[in-house]
Amino acid sequence: MGYQRVAFLLALITVVGLAVQCNAGVTSTYRRRLAASVDMPLDADVFQIPSGYNAPQQVHITQGDYDGTAVIVSWVTADAPGSNTVKYGKSKNNLHLSAEGNVRQYTFYNYTSGYIHHCLLQNLEIDSTYYYAVGENDSVRQFSFKTPPAIGPDVPYTFGLIGDLGQTYDSNSTLTHYKANDDAGALLFVGDFSYADNYPNHDNVRWDTWGRFIESSAAYQPWIWTVGNHEIDFVPSIGETVPYKPMSNRYPTPYSASGSTELFYYSVRRASAHIIVLASYTAYGKYTPQYQWLQAELKKVDRTQTPWLIVLLHSPWYNSYNYHYMEGETMRVQFEAWMVQYKVDVVFAGHVHAYERSHRISNINYNITNANCLPVPNNNAPVYITIGDGGNIEGLATNMTEPQPSYSAFREASFGHAIFDIKNRTHAYYTWHRNQDGNAVAADTMWFTNRYFNPTNDS
Ligand SMILES: *[C@@H]1O[C@H](CO)[C@@H](O)[C@H](O)[C@H]1NC(C)=O
Ligand SMILES: *[C@@H]1O[C@H](CO)[C@@H](O)[C@H](O)[C@H]1NC(C)=O
Ligand SMILES: *[C@@H]1O[C@H](CO)[C@@H](O)[C@H](O)[C@H]1NC(C)=O
Ligand SMILES: *[C@@H]1O[C@H](CO)[C@@H](O)[C@H](O)[C@H]1NC(C)=O
Ligand SMILES: *[C@@H]1O[C@H](CO)[C@@H](O)[C@H](O)[C@H]1NC(C)=O
Ligand SMILES: *[C@@H]1O[C@H](CO)[C@@H](O)[C@H](O)[C@H]1NC(C)=O
Ligand SMILES: [Fe+2]
């Protein structure tokens, strides 16, 4: 087929010197400078505090409801609580609407946060650019975002993908490359935000710098949050016994809109996609709230309205690097059969600091007394993509299991981001971009055909 030939040629061009067979896995031989990933210093340009008394900083937005007509705006003021109001409107010079949010602070060991504001903007018109302003007096700051088109099966929509971002020079390269893509309307973030927990006492100042770092993207398009292990921040040795304290105070999700009872697992619908966010570190065994919620949510998915069923989680179920190997195994055993039953198109994960894409495979036949415990090709199964290569301080995962397992289609230890570009109900074009190349270059590509409307052998 045409797309296979294109993908094959691209693989040959970008992965020089490899003998690629049509369905064999590729371990990229791309050579990059292997250097430590160094956090940007506190006085880096991307961490700059906006000027003006009590000026809003760390501005970010996320989807605020199930279907994309609401947005949660969040920001921090450093000196005083200030105003909780967001003024907004469809004309840049006339922000005639306003919504009132709330403000909170938290402490973490000897750190005290700034004043953290969250404000829900509701009943937004679809497919519209909104301008919004936060702050008071001389320190008002204005931003904008675009609401998605109405839910519908053939609505084109482009999602970005970043994981395990952190705040190093490599993180800056990843975010810069991502921002160069003008088409992406929302970012699917697969967990591990700031890596503040790598500092003494989980120095939460690094949560603030991270918030300022991502603002240049996250204030203008929703980042859909998945929780990672670096958000747990559980440190009994310094008296911090409430897990997820920084994340849950700073990064809200619209969990209740999808009937979830916890911040960390939920789902949103956007354009032609139904996105299910799972929590790798919240109980998922049978009878747990997450299990019951997912069981009910999968039944609510209407592929005739949202043909593209996308699952996000942190700890990958299929990963052939020698890092976090099989950590996602218990969740895979619990939920993989549902992914096949409901024909999920793609599962994105992070956690492993490298890139990998699988074939469509499943491993759901084992029952303790039989020996059916190997992954097998399965056209109803999702493609599994690990995109934990945002560029954090812990560096690249370079050590891979050998030989490359048959389920692994492509793997490369480089930092980068990905784009999932939905064209219509049958086709989506997926590209992965390594930071060493210009944004226009795709180092890995795949034409996805939809599992519900067009389940061809695409992987
Ligand atoms: C981060 O990247 C941007 C865009 O390339 C650049 O302007 C800025 O100087 C970079 N900051 C650091 C600390 O490298
Ligand atoms: C918190 O404590 C650490 C060491 O215990 C110290 O280095 C740091 O300056 C303190 N920070 C604040 C804000 O007091
Ligand atoms: C900012 O403006 C508000 C009214 O919008 C006023 O009540 C407040 O005193 C002003 N704050 C400063 C620091 O000027
Ligand atoms: C396990 O699988 C084997 C082979 O498919 C089958 O014969 C057996 O009945 C299964 N056992 C259970 C408990 O389902
Ligand atoms: C790669 O990982 C394997 C398995 O953990 C280990 O035996 C090996 O020493 C590692 N190789 C390098 C170069 O770190
Ligand atoms: C869907 O998009 C694909 C890829 O752009 C295109 O080849 C196909 O013709 C489209 N289908 C319809 C019904 O427009
Ligand atoms: Fe992680």
PDB file of N, CA and C in Angstrom, residues 151-216:
ATOM      1  N   ILE A 151     -18.226  18.378  18.535  1.00  0.00           N
ATOM      2  CA  ILE A 151     -17.968  16.947  18.427  1.00  0.00           C
ATOM      3  C   ILE A 151     -18.569  16.416  17.126  1.00  0.00           C
ATOM      4  N   GLY A 152     -17.809  15.637  16.389  1.00  0.00           N
ATOM      5  CA  GLY A 152     -18.346  15.077  15.150  1.00  0.00           C
ATOM      6  C   GLY A 152     -17.341  14.145  14.519  1.00  0.00           C
ATOM      7  N   PRO A 153     -17.828  13.148  13.765  1.00  0.00           N
ATOM      8  CA  PRO A 153     -16.948  12.058  13.322  1.00  0.00           C
ATOM      9  C   PRO A 153     -15.872  12.461  12.314  1.00  0.00           C
ATOM     10  N   ASP A 154     -16.102  13.489  11.534  1.00  0.00           N
ATOM     11  CA  ASP A 154     -15.117  13.814  10.494  1.00  0.00           C
ATOM     12  C   ASP A 154     -14.397  15.131  10.746  1.00  0.00           C
ATOM     13  N   VAL A 155     -14.442  15.595  11.986  1.00  0.00           N
ATOM     14  CA  VAL A 155     -13.792  16.865  12.308  1.00  0.00           C
ATOM     15  C   VAL A 155     -12.284  16.664  12.387  1.00  0.00           C
ATOM     16  N   PRO A 156     -11.529  17.319  11.519  1.00  0.00           N
ATOM     17  CA  PRO A 156     -10.069  17.199  11.626  1.00  0.00           C
ATOM     18  C   PRO A 156      -9.606  17.884  12.909  1.00  0.00           C
ATOM     19  N   TYR A 157      -8.629  17.305  13.560  1.00  0.00           N
ATOM     20  CA  TYR A 157      -8.088  17.939  14.765  1.00  0.00           C
ATOM     21  C   TYR A 157      -6.686  17.420  15.008  1.00  0.00           C
ATOM     22  N   THR A 158      -5.808  18.308  15.454  1.00  0.00           N
ATOM     23  CA  THR A 158      -4.402  17.937  15.643  1.00  0.00           C
ATOM     24  C   THR A 158      -4.017  18.037  17.113  1.00  0.00           C
ATOM     25  N   PHE A 159      -3.534  16.937  17.646  1.00  0.00           N
ATOM     26  CA  PHE A 159      -3.060  16.901  19.031  1.00  0.00           C
ATOM     27  C   PHE A 159      -1.538  16.810  19.046  1.00  0.00           C
ATOM     28  N   GLY A 160      -0.927  17.527  19.994  1.00  0.00           N
ATOM     29  CA  GLY A 160       0.487  17.333  20.262  1.00  0.00           C
ATOM     30  C   GLY A 160       0.665  16.339  21.383  1.00  0.00           C
ATOM     31  N   LEU A 161       1.851  15.759  21.472  1.00  0.00           N
ATOM     32  CA  LEU A 161       2.162  14.808  22.547  1.00  0.00           C
ATOM     33  C   LEU A 161       3.539  15.088  23.118  1.00  0.00           C
ATOM     34  N   ILE A 162       3.573  15.275  24.428  1.00  0.00           N
ATOM     35  CA  ILE A 162       4.841  15.440  25.133  1.00  0.00           C
ATOM     36  C   ILE A 162       4.749  14.652  26.437  1.00  0.00           C
ATOM     37  N   GLY A 163       5.860  14.077  26.839  1.00  0.00           N
ATOM     38  CA  GLY A 163       5.907  13.398  28.134  1.00  0.00           C
ATOM     39  C   GLY A 163       7.189  13.712  28.872  1.00  0.00           C
ATOM     40  N   ASP A 164       7.149  13.574  30.197  1.00  0.00           N
ATOM     41  CA  ASP A 164       8.366  13.614  31.015  1.00  0.00           C
ATOM     42  C   ASP A 164       9.220  14.836  30.678  1.00  0.00           C
ATOM     43  N   LEU A 165       8.592  16.017  30.704  1.00  0.00           N
ATOM     44  CA  LEU A 165       9.234  17.201  30.143  1.00  0.00           C
ATOM     45  C   LEU A 165      10.359  17.761  30.997  1.00  0.00           C
ATOM     46  N   GLY A 166      10.108  17.999  32.286  1.00  0.00           N
ATOM     47  CA  GLY A 166      11.148  18.618  33.110  1.00  0.00           C
ATOM     48  C   GLY A 166      11.466  20.028  32.650  1.00  0.00           C
ATOM     49  N   GLN A 167      12.658  20.525  33.001  1.00  0.00           N
ATOM     50  CA  GLN A 167      12.997  21.925  32.718  1.00  0.00           C
ATOM     51  C   GLN A 167      14.482  22.088  32.403  1.00  0.00           C
ATOM     52  N   THR A 168      15.012  21.197  31.589  1.00  0.00           N
ATOM     53  CA  THR A 168      16.405  21.288  31.150  1.00  0.00           C
ATOM     54  C   THR A 168      16.488  22.066  29.834  1.00  0.00           C
ATOM     55  N   TYR A 169      17.709  22.251  29.362  1.00  0.00           N
ATOM     56  CA  TYR A 169      17.896  22.830  28.025  1.00  0.00           C
ATOM     57  C   TYR A 169      17.251  21.936  26.967  1.00  0.00           C
ATOM     58  N   ASP A 170      17.255  20.618  27.190  1.00  0.00           N
ATOM     59  CA  ASP A 170      16.585  19.707  26.253  1.00  0.00           C
ATOM     60  C   ASP A 170      15.069  19.896  26.299  1.00  0.00           C
ATOM     61  N   SER A 171      14.535  20.102  27.511  1.00  0.00           N
ATOM     62  CA  SER A 171      13.088  20.373  27.637  1.00  0.00           C
ATOM     63  C   SER A 171      12.733  21.604  26.812  1.00  0.00           C
ATOM     64  N   ASN A 172      13.593  22.619  26.905  1.00  0.00           N
ATOM     65  CA  ASN A 172      13.361  23.861  26.163  1.00  0.00           C
ATOM     66  C   ASN A 172      13.375  23.598  24.660  1.00  0.00           C
ATOM     67  N   SER A 173      14.273  22.731  24.239  1.00  0.00           N
ATOM     68  CA  SER A 173      14.328  22.378  22.814  1.00  0.00           C
ATOM     69  C   SER A 173      13.043  21.654  22.394  1.00  0.00           C
ATOM     70  N   THR A 174      12.580  20.719  23.220  1.00  0.00           N
ATOM     71  CA  THR A 174      11.341  19.987  22.903  1.00  0.00           C
ATOM     72  C   THR A 174      10.161  20.943  22.788  1.00  0.00           C
ATOM     73  N   LEU A 175      10.011  21.822  23.789  1.00  0.00           N
ATOM     74  CA  LEU A 175       8.863  22.723  23.776  1.00  0.00           C
ATOM     75  C   LEU A 175       8.948  23.702  22.606  1.00  0.00           C
ATOM     76  N   THR A 176      10.154  24.172  22.308  1.00  0.00           N
ATOM     77  CA  THR A 176      10.334  25.083  21.179  1.00  0.00           C
ATOM     78  C   THR A 176       9.941  24.398  19.873  1.00  0.00           C
ATOM     79  N   HIS A 177      10.386  23.144  19.692  1.00  0.00           N
ATOM     80  CA  HIS A 177      10.008  22.408  18.487  1.00  0.00           C
ATOM     81  C   HIS A 177       8.499  22.217  18.408  1.00  0.00           C
ATOM     82  N   TYR A 178       7.899  21.874  19.543  1.00  0.00           N
ATOM     83  CA  TYR A 178       6.455  21.649  19.533  1.00  0.00           C
ATOM     84  C   TYR A 178       5.707  22.926  19.158  1.00  0.00           C
ATOM     85  N   LYS A 179       6.145  24.044  19.749  1.00  0.00           N
ATOM     86  CA  LYS A 179       5.436  25.302  19.498  1.00  0.00           C
ATOM     87  C   LYS A 179       5.543  25.742  18.038  1.00  0.00           C
ATOM     88  N   ALA A 180       6.562  25.252  17.338  1.00  0.00           N
ATOM     89  CA  ALA A 180       6.726  25.628  15.931  1.00  0.00           C
ATOM     90  C   ALA A 180       5.630  25.020  15.052  1.00  0.00           C
ATOM     91  N   ASN A 181       4.889  24.054  15.593  1.00  0.00           N
ATOM     92  CA  ASN A 181       3.792  23.459  14.828  1.00  0.00           C
ATOM     93  C   ASN A 181       2.522  24.248  15.116  1.00  0.00           C
ATOM     94  N   ASP A 182       2.086  25.019  14.127  1.00  0.00           N
ATOM     95  CA  ASP A 182       0.952  25.917  14.339  1.00  0.00           C
ATOM     96  C   ASP A 182      -0.388  25.189  14.368  1.00  0.00           C
ATOM     97  N   ASP A 183      -0.420  23.941  13.909  1.00  0.00           N
ATOM     98  CA  ASP A 183      -1.705  23.278  13.734  1.00  0.00           C
ATOM     99  C   ASP A 183      -2.262  22.668  15.005  1.00  0.00           C
ATOM    100  N   ALA A 184      -1.382  22.294  15.941  1.00  0.00           N
ATOM    101  CA  ALA A 184      -1.869  21.552  17.099  1.00  0.00           C
ATOM    102  C   ALA A 184      -2.784  22.419  17.954  1.00  0.00           C
ATOM    103  N   GLY A 185      -3.963  21.878  18.291  1.00  0.00           N
ATOM    104  CA  GLY A 185      -4.949  22.637  19.048  1.00  0.00           C
ATOM    105  C   GLY A 185      -4.940  22.331  20.524  1.00  0.00           C
ATOM    106  N   ALA A 186      -4.348  21.228  20.912  1.00  0.00           N
ATOM    107  CA  ALA A 186      -4.299  20.837  22.324  1.00  0.00           C
ATOM    108  C   ALA A 186      -3.124  19.890  22.504  1.00  0.00           C
ATOM    109  N   LEU A 187      -2.583  19.883  23.710  1.00  0.00           N
ATOM    110  CA  LEU A 187      -1.450  19.010  23.994  1.00  0.00           C
ATOM    111  C   LEU A 187      -1.882  17.898  24.939  1.00  0.00           C
ATOM    112  N   LEU A 188      -1.558  16.680  24.566  1.00  0.00           N
ATOM    113  CA  LEU A 188      -1.790  15.542  25.454  1.00  0.00           C
ATOM    114  C   LEU A 188      -0.490  15.285  26.199  1.00  0.00           C
ATOM    115  N   PHE A 189      -0.501  15.548  27.494  1.00  0.00           N
ATOM    116  CA  PHE A 189       0.724  15.446  28.285  1.00  0.00           C
ATOM    117  C   PHE A 189       0.667  14.160  29.107  1.00  0.00           C
ATOM    118  N   VAL A 190       1.657  13.262  28.912  1.00  0.00           N
ATOM    119  CA  VAL A 190       1.551  11.924  29.506  1.00  0.00           C
ATOM    120  C   VAL A 190       2.304  11.762  30.837  1.00  0.00           C
ATOM    121  N   GLY A 191       2.477  12.848  31.568  1.00  0.00           N
ATOM    122  CA  GLY A 191       2.946  12.729  32.950  1.00  0.00           C
ATOM    123  C   GLY A 191       4.401  13.047  33.173  1.00  0.00           C
ATOM    124  N   ASP A 192       4.742  13.323  34.434  1.00  0.00           N
ATOM    125  CA  ASP A 192       6.051  13.785  34.899  1.00  0.00           C
ATOM    126  C   ASP A 192       6.293  15.209  34.422  1.00  0.00           C
ATOM    127  N   PHE A 193       5.901  16.143  35.285  1.00  0.00           N
ATOM    128  CA  PHE A 193       5.864  17.560  34.919  1.00  0.00           C
ATOM    129  C   PHE A 193       7.232  18.225  35.166  1.00  0.00           C
ATOM    130  N   SER A 194       7.468  18.614  36.436  1.00  0.00           N
ATOM    131  CA  SER A 194       8.574  19.538  36.734  1.00  0.00           C
ATOM    132  C   SER A 194       9.866  18.858  37.196  1.00  0.00           C
ATOM    133  N   TYR A 195       9.768  17.646  37.725  1.00  0.00           N
ATOM    134  CA  TYR A 195      10.914  16.961  38.355  1.00  0.00           C
ATOM    135  C   TYR A 195      11.464  17.757  39.538  1.00  0.00           C
ATOM    136  N   ALA A 196      10.619  18.553  40.191  1.00  0.00           N
ATOM    137  CA  ALA A 196      11.033  19.253  41.417  1.00  0.00           C
ATOM    138  C   ALA A 196      11.468  18.252  42.480  1.00  0.00           C
ATOM    139  N   ASP A 197      10.942  17.040  42.400  1.00  0.00           N
ATOM    140  CA  ASP A 197      11.261  16.051  43.439  1.00  0.00           C
ATOM    141  C   ASP A 197      12.696  15.537  43.346  1.00  0.00           C
ATOM    142  N   ASN A 198      13.431  15.945  42.328  1.00  0.00           N
ATOM    143  CA  ASN A 198      14.852  15.604  42.285  1.00  0.00           C
ATOM    144  C   ASN A 198      15.702  16.589  43.091  1.00  0.00           C
ATOM    145  N   TYR A 199      15.076  17.612  43.641  1.00  0.00           N
ATOM    146  CA  TYR A 199      15.791  18.606  44.441  1.00  0.00           C
ATOM    147  C   TYR A 199      15.598  18.314  45.930  1.00  0.00           C
ATOM    148  N   PRO A 200      16.534  18.815  46.785  1.00  0.00           N
ATOM    149  CA  PRO A 200      16.380  18.612  48.229  1.00  0.00           C
ATOM    150  C   PRO A 200      15.006  19.090  48.699  1.00  0.00           C
ATOM    151  N   ASN A 201      14.354  18.296  49.503  1.00  0.00           N
ATOM    152  CA  ASN A 201      13.023  18.609  50.035  1.00  0.00           C
ATOM    153  C   ASN A 201      12.001  18.878  48.919  1.00  0.00           C
ATOM    154  N   HIS A 202      12.232  18.299  47.757  1.00  0.00           N
ATOM    155  CA  HIS A 202      11.332  18.487  46.602  1.00  0.00           C
ATOM    156  C   HIS A 202      11.112  19.982  46.345  1.00  0.00           C
ATOM    157  N   ASP A 203      12.179  20.726  46.387  1.00  0.00           N
ATOM    158  CA  ASP A 203      12.101  22.191  46.322  1.00  0.00           C
ATOM    159  C   ASP A 203      11.016  22.675  45.350  1.00  0.00           C
ATOM    160  N   ASN A 204       9.909  23.111  45.924  1.00  0.00           N
ATOM    161  CA  ASN A 204       8.748  23.479  45.105  1.00  0.00           C
ATOM    162  C   ASN A 204       8.947  24.761  44.299  1.00  0.00           C
ATOM    163  N   VAL A 205      10.060  25.463  44.544  1.00  0.00           N
ATOM    164  CA  VAL A 205      10.411  26.587  43.677  1.00  0.00           C
ATOM    165  C   VAL A 205      10.499  26.096  42.228  1.00  0.00           C
ATOM    166  N   ARG A 206      10.890  24.831  42.067  1.00  0.00           N
ATOM    167  CA  ARG A 206      10.998  24.260  40.723  1.00  0.00           C
ATOM    168  C   ARG A 206       9.633  23.930  40.105  1.00  0.00           C
ATOM    169  N   TRP A 207       8.589  23.860  40.927  1.00  0.00           N
ATOM    170  CA  TRP A 207       7.236  23.794  40.360  1.00  0.00           C
ATOM    171  C   TRP A 207       6.871  25.167  39.786  1.00  0.00           C
ATOM    172  N   ASP A 208       7.324  26.232  40.469  1.00  0.00           N
ATOM    173  CA  ASP A 208       7.032  27.580  39.958  1.00  0.00           C
ATOM    174  C   ASP A 208       7.787  27.865  38.664  1.00  0.00           C
ATOM    175  N   THR A 209       9.074  27.496  38.626  1.00  0.00           N
ATOM    176  CA  THR A 209       9.823  27.764  37.392  1.00  0.00           C
ATOM    177  C   THR A 209       9.203  26.973  36.233  1.00  0.00           C
ATOM    178  N   TRP A 210       8.767  25.739  36.519  1.00  0.00           N
ATOM    179  CA  TRP A 210       8.174  24.935  35.442  1.00  0.00           C
ATOM    180  C   TRP A 210       6.891  25.570  34.923  1.00  0.00           C
ATOM    181  N   GLY A 211       6.094  26.099  35.846  1.00  0.00           N
ATOM    182  CA  GLY A 211       4.855  26.764  35.443  1.00  0.00           C
ATOM    183  C   GLY A 211       5.131  27.964  34.542  1.00  0.00           C
ATOM    184  N   ARG A 212       6.218  28.698  34.854  1.00  0.00           N
ATOM    185  CA  ARG A 212       6.554  29.843  33.993  1.00  0.00           C
ATOM    186  C   ARG A 212       7.108  29.367  32.648  1.00  0.00           C
ATOM    187  N   PHE A 213       7.854  28.254  32.685  1.00  0.00           N
ATOM    188  CA  PHE A 213       8.438  27.699  31.460  1.00  0.00           C
ATOM    189  C   PHE A 213       7.372  27.295  30.441  1.00  0.00           C
ATOM    190  N   ILE A 214       6.338  26.593  30.892  1.00  0.00           N
ATOM    191  CA  ILE A 214       5.350  26.067  29.917  1.00  0.00           C
ATOM    192  C   ILE A 214       4.312  27.099  29.509  1.00  0.00           C
ATOM    193  N   GLU A 215       4.295  28.258  30.204  1.00  0.00           N
ATOM    194  CA  GLU A 215       3.239  29.246  29.941  1.00  0.00           C
ATOM    195  C   GLU A 215       3.136  29.622  28.466  1.00  0.00           C
ATOM    196  N   SER A 216       4.290  29.728  27.789  1.00  0.00           N
ATOM    197  CA  SER A 216       4.268  30.195  26.397  1.00  0.00           C
ATOM    198  C   SER A 216       3.465  29.259  25.497  1.00  0.00           C
TER     199      SER A 216
END
